[in-house]
PDB file of C-alpha atoms in Angstrom:
ATOM      1  CA  MET A   1      -7.958  18.689  -0.350  1.00 40.00           C
ATOM      2  CA  THR A   2     -11.189  17.443  -1.864  1.00 38.00           C
ATOM      3  CA  ARG A   3     -10.203  14.298  -3.746  1.00 42.00           C
ATOM      4  CA  ARG A   4     -11.105  11.167  -1.812  1.00 43.00           C
ATOM      5  CA  THR A   5      -9.372   7.870  -2.553  1.00 41.00           C
ATOM      6  CA  GLU A   6     -10.250   4.697  -0.655  1.00 44.00           C
ATOM      7  CA  TRP A   7      -7.438   2.317   0.209  1.00 45.00           C
ATOM      8  CA  PRO A   8      -7.950  -0.954   2.017  1.00 42.00           C
ATOM      9  CA  ASP A   9      -5.576  -1.952   4.809  1.00 44.00           C
ATOM     10  CA  SER A  10      -3.441  -3.345   2.123  1.00 40.00           C
ATOM     11  CA  PRO A  11      -4.596  -0.465  -0.054  1.00 40.00           C
ATOM     12  CA  ALA A  12      -6.420  -0.395  -3.258  1.00 38.00           C
ATOM     13  CA  GLU A  13      -4.677   1.884  -5.629  1.00 38.00           C
ATOM     14  CA  PRO A  14      -5.081   5.647  -5.303  1.00 39.00           C
ATOM     15  CA  GLY A  15      -6.010   7.699  -8.280  1.00 37.00           C
ATOM     16  CA  GLY A  16      -3.229   9.678  -9.833  1.00 39.00           C
ATOM     17  CA  ASP A  17      -1.399  10.914 -12.851  1.00 39.00           C
ATOM     18  CA  ALA A  18      -0.800   8.178 -15.394  1.00 37.00           C
ATOM     19  CA  GLY A  19       2.723   9.429 -15.866  1.00 38.00           C
ATOM     20  CA  SER A  20       3.494   8.797 -12.222  1.00 40.00           C
ATOM     21  CA  GLY A  21       2.714   5.092 -12.467  1.00 41.00           C
ATOM     22  CA  TYR A  22      -0.454   5.285 -10.370  1.00 44.00           C
ATOM     23  CA  GLY A  23      -4.154   4.834 -10.992  1.00 41.00           C
ATOM     24  CA  PRO A  24      -6.158   2.983 -13.668  1.00 38.00           C
ATOM     25  CA  ASP A  25      -4.011   4.106 -16.617  1.00 45.00           C
ATOM     26  CA  ALA A  26      -0.865   2.815 -15.006  1.00 46.00           C
ATOM     27  CA  SER A  27      -2.569  -0.462 -14.121  1.00 47.00           C
ATOM     28  CA  ALA A  28      -3.656  -0.862 -17.746  1.00 47.00           C
ATOM     29  CA  ALA A  29      -0.117  -0.132 -18.905  1.00 48.00           C
ATOM     30  CA  ALA A  30       1.260  -2.747 -16.556  1.00 52.00           C
ATOM     31  CA  ARG A  31      -1.338  -5.276 -17.704  1.00 48.00           C
ATOM     32  CA  GLY A  32      -0.502  -4.516 -21.333  1.00 48.00           C
ATOM     33  CA  ALA A  33       3.182  -4.978 -20.737  1.00 48.00           C
ATOM     34  CA  ALA A  34       2.523  -8.240 -18.933  1.00 48.00           C
ATOM     35  CA  ALA A  35       0.336  -9.415 -21.830  1.00 45.00           C
ATOM     36  CA  ASP A  36       3.118  -8.605 -24.293  1.00 46.00           C
ATOM     37  CA  ASP A  37       5.504 -10.682 -22.214  1.00 47.00           C
ATOM     38  CA  ALA A  38       3.015 -13.549 -22.165  1.00 44.00           C
ATOM     39  CA  GLY A  39       2.592 -13.370 -25.946  1.00 44.00           C
ATOM     40  CA  VAL A  40       6.317 -13.503 -26.543  1.00 38.00           C
ATOM     41  CA  ARG A  41       6.698 -16.442 -24.179  1.00 44.00           C
ATOM     42  CA  SER A  42       3.774 -18.243 -25.835  1.00 43.00           C
ATOM     43  CA  GLY A  43       5.373 -17.775 -29.255  1.00 44.00           C
ATOM     44  CA  ARG A  44       8.640 -19.145 -27.979  1.00 41.00           C
ATOM     45  CA  ARG A  45       6.926 -22.212 -26.548  1.00 43.00           C
ATOM     46  CA  SER A  46       5.130 -22.818 -29.852  1.00 42.00           C
ATOM     47  CA  ARG A  47       8.377 -22.661 -31.837  1.00 40.00           C
ATOM     48  CA  GLU A  48      10.156 -24.897 -29.357  1.00 43.00           C
ATOM     49  CA  GLY A  49       7.324 -27.436 -29.495  1.00 44.00           C
ATOM     50  CA  ALA A  50       7.388 -27.499 -33.296  1.00 40.00           C
ATOM     51  CA  GLY A  51      11.129 -27.995 -33.307  1.00 41.00           C
ATOM     52  CA  ALA A  52      10.891 -30.921 -30.917  1.00 40.00           C
ATOM     53  CA  GLY A  53       8.258 -32.573 -33.044  1.00 40.00           C
ATOM     54  CA  SER A  54      10.196 -32.299 -36.319  1.00 37.00           C
ATOM     55  CA  GLY A  55      13.586 -33.317 -34.938  1.00 38.00           C
ATOM     56  CA  PHE A  56      12.719 -36.254 -32.699  1.00 35.00           C
ATOM     57  CA  GLY A  57       9.272 -37.427 -33.720  1.00 40.00           C
ATOM     58  CA  GLU A  58       5.943 -37.189 -31.918  1.00 43.00           C
ATOM     59  CA  GLY A  59       6.679 -39.993 -29.456  1.00 43.00           C
ATOM     60  CA  ALA A  60      10.027 -38.507 -28.503  1.00 41.00           C
ATOM     61  CA  GLY A  61       8.412 -35.130 -27.970  1.00 43.00           C
ATOM     62  CA  ARG A  62       5.906 -36.672 -25.565  1.00 42.00           C
ATOM     63  CA  ARG A  63       8.659 -38.490 -23.694  1.00 41.00           C
ATOM     64  CA  ALA A  64      10.675 -35.296 -23.394  1.00 41.00           C
ATOM     65  CA  ARG A  65       7.717 -33.386 -22.024  1.00 45.00           C
ATOM     66  CA  SER A  66       6.883 -36.214 -19.622  1.00 43.00           C
ATOM     67  CA  GLY A  67      10.436 -36.225 -18.330  1.00 44.00           C
ATOM     68  CA  THR A  68      10.284 -32.496 -17.726  1.00 42.00           C
ATOM     69  CA  ARG A  69       7.087 -32.805 -15.713  1.00 45.00           C
ATOM     70  CA  SER A  70       8.418 -35.665 -13.615  1.00 42.00           C
ATOM     71  CA  SER A  71      11.654 -33.900 -12.697  1.00 43.00           C
ATOM     72  CA  GLY A  72       9.873 -31.615 -10.215  1.00 47.00           C
ATOM     73  CA  SER A  73      12.738 -29.112 -10.208  1.00 47.00           C
ATOM     74  CA  PRO A  74      12.038 -25.386  -9.656  1.00 50.00           C
ATOM     75  CA  SER A  75      13.382 -24.535 -13.117  1.00 48.00           C
ATOM     76  CA  SER A  76      11.137 -27.101 -14.826  1.00 46.00           C
ATOM     77  CA  SER A  77       8.162 -25.790 -12.851  1.00 50.00           C
ATOM     78  CA  ARG A  78       8.880 -22.251 -14.022  1.00 51.00           C
ATOM     79  CA  ALA A  79       9.250 -23.474 -17.605  1.00 47.00           C
ATOM     80  CA  GLU A  80       5.839 -25.153 -17.459  1.00 45.00           C
ATOM     81  CA  LYS A  81       4.313 -21.892 -16.248  1.00 56.00           C
ATOM     82  CA  GLY A  82       5.966 -19.984 -19.059  1.00 57.00           C
ATOM     83  CA  GLU A  83       8.159 -17.839 -16.799  1.00 57.00           C
ATOM     84  CA  PRO A  84      11.356 -16.495 -18.377  1.00 57.00           C
ATOM     85  CA  ARG A  85      14.602 -18.051 -17.220  1.00 79.00           C
ATOM     86  CA  ASP A  86      16.757 -14.963 -17.628  1.00 91.00           C
ATOM     87  CA  PRO A  87      16.973 -13.249 -14.182  1.00 95.00           C
ATOM     88  CA  VAL A  88      16.298  -9.800 -15.622  1.00 96.00           C
ATOM     89  CA  GLU A  89      13.235 -11.029 -17.494  1.00 95.00           C
ATOM     90  CA  GLN A  90      12.058 -12.890 -14.388  1.00 95.00           C
ATOM     91  CA  ALA A  91      12.425  -9.722 -12.321  1.00 96.00           C
ATOM     92  CA  ARG A  92      10.591  -7.665 -14.923  1.00 96.00           C
ATOM     93  CA  SER A  93       7.732 -10.179 -15.096  1.00 95.00           C
ATOM     94  CA  ILE A  94       7.384 -10.315 -11.300  1.00 96.00           C
ATOM     95  CA  CYS A  95       7.328  -6.528 -10.959  1.00 96.00           C
ATOM     96  CA  LEU A  96       4.754  -6.103 -13.706  1.00 96.00           C
ATOM     97  CA  ARG A  97       2.442  -8.618 -12.059  1.00 95.00           C
ATOM     98  CA  LEU A  98       2.781  -6.958  -8.668  1.00 95.00           C
ATOM     99  CA  LEU A  99       2.171  -3.485 -10.070  1.00 94.00           C
ATOM    100  CA  THR A 100      -0.953  -4.517 -11.960  1.00 92.00           C
ATOM    101  CA  GLY A 101      -3.799  -3.066  -9.917  1.00 82.00           C
ATOM    102  CA  THR A 102      -1.798  -1.895  -6.876  1.00 87.00           C
ATOM    103  CA  PRO A 103       0.947   0.740  -6.613  1.00 91.00           C
ATOM    104  CA  ARG A 104       3.975  -0.408  -4.633  1.00 95.00           C
ATOM    105  CA  THR A 105       7.126   1.156  -3.290  1.00 97.00           C
ATOM    106  CA  ARG A 106      10.597   0.292  -4.500  1.00 97.00           C
ATOM    107  CA  LYS A 107      11.308  -1.547  -1.249  1.00 96.00           C
ATOM    108  CA  GLN A 108       8.179  -3.659  -1.531  1.00 97.00           C
ATOM    109  CA  LEU A 109       9.212  -4.758  -5.010  1.00 97.00           C
ATOM    110  CA  ALA A 110      12.821  -5.311  -3.961  1.00 97.00           C
ATOM    111  CA  ASP A 111      11.654  -7.514  -1.081  1.00 97.00           C
ATOM    112  CA  ALA A 112       9.467  -9.531  -3.449  1.00 96.00           C
ATOM    113  CA  LEU A 113      12.373 -10.082  -5.856  1.00 97.00           C
ATOM    114  CA  ARG A 114      14.657 -11.116  -3.001  1.00 97.00           C
ATOM    115  CA  LYS A 115      12.050 -13.603  -1.813  1.00 96.00           C
ATOM    116  CA  ARG A 116      11.987 -15.092  -5.300  1.00 95.00           C
ATOM    117  CA  GLU A 117      15.805 -15.341  -5.187  1.00 95.00           C
ATOM    118  CA  ILE A 118      16.383 -12.931  -8.059  1.00 96.00           C
ATOM    119  CA  PRO A 119      20.075 -11.928  -8.122  1.00 96.00           C
ATOM    120  CA  ASP A 120      20.713  -8.455  -6.711  1.00 96.00           C
ATOM    121  CA  GLU A 121      22.269  -7.190  -9.947  1.00 96.00           C
ATOM    122  CA  ALA A 122      19.256  -8.209 -12.051  1.00 96.00           C
ATOM    123  CA  ALA A 123      16.826  -6.806  -9.457  1.00 97.00           C
ATOM    124  CA  GLU A 124      18.628  -3.464  -9.342  1.00 97.00           C
ATOM    125  CA  GLU A 125      18.637  -3.193 -13.126  1.00 97.00           C
ATOM    126  CA  VAL A 126      14.890  -3.733 -13.364  1.00 97.00           C
ATOM    127  CA  LEU A 127      14.001  -1.509 -10.396  1.00 97.00           C
ATOM    128  CA  ALA A 128      16.119   1.332 -11.754  1.00 97.00           C
ATOM    129  CA  ARG A 129      14.471   1.007 -15.160  1.00 97.00           C
ATOM    130  CA  PHE A 130      10.977   1.015 -13.638  1.00 97.00           C
ATOM    131  CA  GLU A 131      11.861   4.172 -11.714  1.00 96.00           C
ATOM    132  CA  ASP A 132      13.096   5.813 -14.920  1.00 96.00           C
ATOM    133  CA  VAL A 133       9.801   5.206 -16.716  1.00 95.00           C
ATOM    134  CA  GLY A 134       7.658   6.156 -13.690  1.00 94.00           C
ATOM    135  CA  LEU A 135       6.223   2.749 -12.806  1.00 94.00           C
ATOM    136  CA  ILE A 136       7.935   3.104  -9.428  1.00 96.00           C
ATOM    137  CA  ASP A 137       7.490   6.502  -7.801  1.00 97.00           C
ATOM    138  CA  ASP A 138       7.771   6.530  -4.017  1.00 97.00           C
ATOM    139  CA  ALA A 139       6.943  10.230  -3.806  1.00 97.00           C
ATOM    140  CA  ALA A 140       3.684   9.764  -5.723  1.00 96.00           C
ATOM    141  CA  PHE A 141       2.904   6.667  -3.661  1.00 97.00           C
ATOM    142  CA  ALA A 142       3.465   8.521  -0.380  1.00 97.00           C
ATOM    143  CA  GLY A 143       1.378  11.531  -1.422  1.00 96.00           C
ATOM    144  CA  ALA A 144      -1.547   9.364  -2.522  1.00 95.00           C
ATOM    145  CA  TRP A 145      -1.257   7.227   0.613  1.00 96.00           C
ATOM    146  CA  VAL A 146      -1.413  10.261   2.920  1.00 96.00           C
ATOM    147  CA  GLU A 147      -4.443  11.703   1.180  1.00 94.00           C
ATOM    148  CA  SER A 148      -6.292   8.410   1.025  1.00 94.00           C
ATOM    149  CA  ARG A 149      -5.593   7.218   4.568  1.00 96.00           C
ATOM    150  CA  HIS A 150      -6.289  10.596   6.139  1.00 96.00           C
ATOM    151  CA  HIS A 151      -9.644  11.041   4.405  1.00 93.00           C
ATOM    152  CA  GLY A 152     -10.628   7.367   4.368  1.00 93.00           C
ATOM    153  CA  ARG A 153      -9.479   6.319   7.865  1.00 95.00           C
ATOM    154  CA  GLY A 154      -8.929   9.659   9.585  1.00 96.00           C
ATOM    155  CA  LEU A 155      -5.279   8.902  10.340  1.00 97.00           C
ATOM    156  CA  ALA A 156      -3.129  11.707  11.715  1.00 97.00           C
ATOM    157  CA  ARG A 157       0.390  12.529  10.593  1.00 96.00           C
ATOM    158  CA  ARG A 158       2.029  10.416  13.285  1.00 95.00           C
ATOM    159  CA  ALA A 159       0.225   7.258  12.167  1.00 97.00           C
ATOM    160  CA  LEU A 160       0.847   8.011   8.500  1.00 97.00           C
ATOM    161  CA  VAL A 161       4.580   8.368   9.110  1.00 97.00           C
ATOM    162  CA  ARG A 162       4.643   4.967  10.810  1.00 97.00           C
ATOM    163  CA  GLU A 163       2.815   3.285   7.935  1.00 97.00           C
ATOM    164  CA  LEU A 164       5.025   4.787   5.233  1.00 97.00           C
ATOM    165  CA  ARG A 165       8.154   3.785   7.116  1.00 97.00           C
ATOM    166  CA  THR A 166       7.019   0.165   7.165  1.00 96.00           C
ATOM    167  CA  LYS A 167       6.723   0.358   3.378  1.00 96.00           C
ATOM    168  CA  GLY A 168      10.308   1.515   3.023  1.00 96.00           C
ATOM    169  CA  VAL A 169       9.663   5.093   1.932  1.00 97.00           C
ATOM    170  CA  ASP A 170      12.590   7.451   2.528  1.00 96.00           C
ATOM    171  CA  SER A 171      12.258   9.829   5.500  1.00 96.00           C
ATOM    172  CA  ALA A 172      12.611  12.948   3.357  1.00 97.00           C
ATOM    173  CA  VAL A 173       9.858  11.722   1.030  1.00 97.00           C
ATOM    174  CA  ILE A 174       7.631  10.941   4.016  1.00 97.00           C
ATOM    175  CA  ASP A 175       8.164  14.410   5.486  1.00 96.00           C
ATOM    176  CA  GLU A 176       7.151  16.021   2.219  1.00 96.00           C
ATOM    177  CA  ALA A 177       4.066  13.820   1.877  1.00 96.00           C
ATOM    178  CA  VAL A 178       2.716  14.356   5.403  1.00 96.00           C
ATOM    179  CA  GLY A 179       3.483  18.051   5.061  1.00 94.00           C
ATOM    180  CA  GLN A 180       0.334  18.392   2.969  1.00 90.00           C
ATOM    181  CA  LEU A 181      -1.634  17.992   6.224  1.00 91.00           C
ATOM    182  CA  ASP A 182      -1.524  20.941   8.617  1.00 89.00           C
ATOM    183  CA  SER A 183      -2.648  21.008  12.244  1.00 89.00           C
ATOM    184  CA  ASP A 184      -5.952  22.694  11.365  1.00 93.00           C
ATOM    185  CA  GLN A 185      -6.845  19.910   8.940  1.00 93.00           C
ATOM    186  CA  GLU A 186      -5.883  17.293  11.510  1.00 94.00           C
ATOM    187  CA  GLU A 187      -8.044  18.883  14.193  1.00 94.00           C
ATOM    188  CA  GLU A 188     -11.014  19.162  11.856  1.00 95.00           C
ATOM    189  CA  THR A 189     -10.719  15.469  11.019  1.00 96.00           C
ATOM    190  CA  ALA A 190     -10.422  14.622  14.728  1.00 96.00           C
ATOM    191  CA  ARG A 191     -13.679  16.497  15.392  1.00 96.00           C
ATOM    192  CA  GLU A 192     -15.427  14.560  12.645  1.00 95.00           C
ATOM    193  CA  LEU A 193     -14.201  11.273  14.088  1.00 96.00           C
ATOM    194  CA  VAL A 194     -15.420  12.159  17.586  1.00 96.00           C
ATOM    195  CA  ALA A 195     -18.788  13.348  16.273  1.00 94.00           C
ATOM    196  CA  ARG A 196     -19.359   9.995  14.552  1.00 93.00           C
ATOM    197  CA  LYS A 197     -18.364   8.029  17.642  1.00 93.00           C
ATOM    198  CA  LEU A 198     -20.085  10.223  20.225  1.00 91.00           C
ATOM    199  CA  ARG A 199     -23.552   8.721  19.902  1.00 89.00           C
ATOM    200  CA  SER A 200     -22.321   5.198  20.679  1.00 90.00           C
ATOM    201  CA  THR A 201     -20.923   6.409  24.026  1.00 90.00           C
ATOM    202  CA  ARG A 202     -24.130   7.949  25.306  1.00 87.00           C
ATOM    203  CA  GLY A 203     -25.288   6.336  28.513  1.00 85.00           C
ATOM    204  CA  LEU A 204     -21.739   5.787  29.762  1.00 87.00           C
ATOM    205  CA  ASP A 205     -20.319   7.862  32.572  1.00 87.00           C
ATOM    206  CA  ARG A 206     -18.305  10.911  31.631  1.00 85.00           C
ATOM    207  CA  ASP A 207     -14.856   9.512  32.375  1.00 86.00           C
ATOM    208  CA  LYS A 208     -15.501   6.339  30.422  1.00 90.00           C
ATOM    209  CA  ARG A 209     -16.704   8.370  27.447  1.00 89.00           C
ATOM    210  CA  LEU A 210     -13.565  10.453  27.669  1.00 90.00           C
ATOM    211  CA  ARG A 211     -11.288   7.408  27.700  1.00 90.00           C
ATOM    212  CA  ARG A 212     -13.097   5.729  24.848  1.00 92.00           C
ATOM    213  CA  LEU A 213     -13.145   8.772  22.572  1.00 94.00           C
ATOM    214  CA  ALA A 214      -9.630   9.931  23.384  1.00 93.00           C
ATOM    215  CA  GLY A 215      -8.317   6.376  22.999  1.00 94.00           C
ATOM    216  CA  MET A 216      -9.846   6.163  19.532  1.00 96.00           C
ATOM    217  CA  LEU A 217      -8.027   9.335  18.504  1.00 96.00           C
ATOM    218  CA  ALA A 218      -4.762   8.152  20.040  1.00 95.00           C
ATOM    219  CA  ARG A 219      -4.877   4.922  18.009  1.00 95.00           C
ATOM    220  CA  LYS A 220      -5.200   7.008  14.865  1.00 96.00           C
ATOM    221  CA  GLY A 221      -2.079   8.993  15.709  1.00 96.00           C
ATOM    222  CA  TYR A 222      -3.511  12.146  17.303  1.00 96.00           C
ATOM    223  CA  GLY A 223      -1.534  13.759  20.096  1.00 93.00           C
ATOM    224  CA  GLU A 224      -2.771  13.738  23.683  1.00 91.00           C
ATOM    225  CA  GLY A 225      -3.323  17.492  23.880  1.00 91.00           C
ATOM    226  CA  MET A 226      -5.390  17.692  20.707  1.00 93.00           C
ATOM    227  CA  ALA A 227      -7.390  14.582  21.587  1.00 93.00           C
ATOM    228  CA  LEU A 228      -8.296  15.900  25.032  1.00 91.00           C
ATOM    229  CA  ARG A 229      -9.292  19.311  23.677  1.00 91.00           C
ATOM    230  CA  VAL A 230     -11.489  17.897  20.929  1.00 94.00           C
ATOM    231  CA  VAL A 231     -13.218  15.381  23.180  1.00 92.00           C
ATOM    232  CA  ARG A 232     -13.843  17.947  25.916  1.00 90.00           C
ATOM    233  CA  GLN A 233     -15.439  20.375  23.472  1.00 91.00           C
ATOM    234  CA  ALA A 234     -17.646  17.620  22.055  1.00 92.00           C
ATOM    235  CA  LEU A 235     -18.828  16.621  25.532  1.00 90.00           C
ATOM    236  CA  GLU A 236     -19.489  20.253  26.479  1.00 89.00           C
ATOM    237  CA  GLU A 237     -21.695  20.635  23.399  1.00 88.00           C
ATOM    238  CA  GLU A 238     -23.787  17.740  24.691  1.00 84.00           C
ATOM    239  CA  GLY A 239     -24.147  19.418  28.072  1.00 80.00           C
ATOM    240  CA  GLU A 240     -21.646  17.272  29.972  1.00 75.00           C
ATOM    241  CA  ASP A 241     -19.865  18.807  32.940  1.00 70.00           C
ATOM    242  CA  THR A 242     -16.206  18.872  31.888  1.00 68.00           C
ATOM    243  CA  GLU A 243     -14.834  20.220  35.155  1.00 67.00           C
ATOM    244  CA  GLY A 244     -11.533  18.495  35.883  1.00 62.00           C
ATOM    245  CA  LEU A 245     -11.018  17.189  32.349  1.00 58.00           C
ATOM    246  CA  ASP A 246      -7.932  19.308  31.806  1.00 56.00           C
ATOM    247  CA  GLU A 247      -5.724  16.546  33.225  1.00 53.00           C
ATOM    248  CA  PRO A 248      -4.023  14.226  30.731  1.00 49.00           C
ATOM    249  CA  PHE A 249      -5.960  11.039  30.179  1.00 47.00           C
TER     250      PHE A 249
END
């Protein structure tokens, strides 16, 4: 694997196939769809405002708008912001905003809709539709996440599995995604991590260096056996006496 994609801890979007719903093209599509929604809502507000003015007079229109602002109800607040009142349209608008710039899993979107008190039936309708058109694709998300987090942060398969589970990705999808990393690739990445960290441990005693380097690998999801082997070899290359370092740390 040669493509490198940087994700922050709450990741920036990985590059990917536009058809999968990931990368700049997908973000542009989501922004375009959101803009279309905004245009439609703006047109509706304009027509409604004109109707109020012609039917009740300018003063009545101002009083009606003032009354709406003073009510302070959630529905009036949403109306002022131009959000659609239909649950399906609300769900669609929320998902488009969340997907603009950052890929998300189905569970992440479902949780966001639940937090906004979107009815389950409306949420399911929108999520299913977004899956059909490729704006939600957990398999593509998982594959891009594994590649990005392994190359960008040096995470091993164990850590990647944990992260994807917290994002609600199905176990079978996770297994397929982390399967793109084999043990040789993991060990090579572990060696690179140790090589970068090795200099900062110089001057410490051997056992402390071992604990610090092996602990760094453990936090990134590397197994004890691999971590010990990689660290020992790195110390040997620097001329350290590694006698007795076969014991688990």
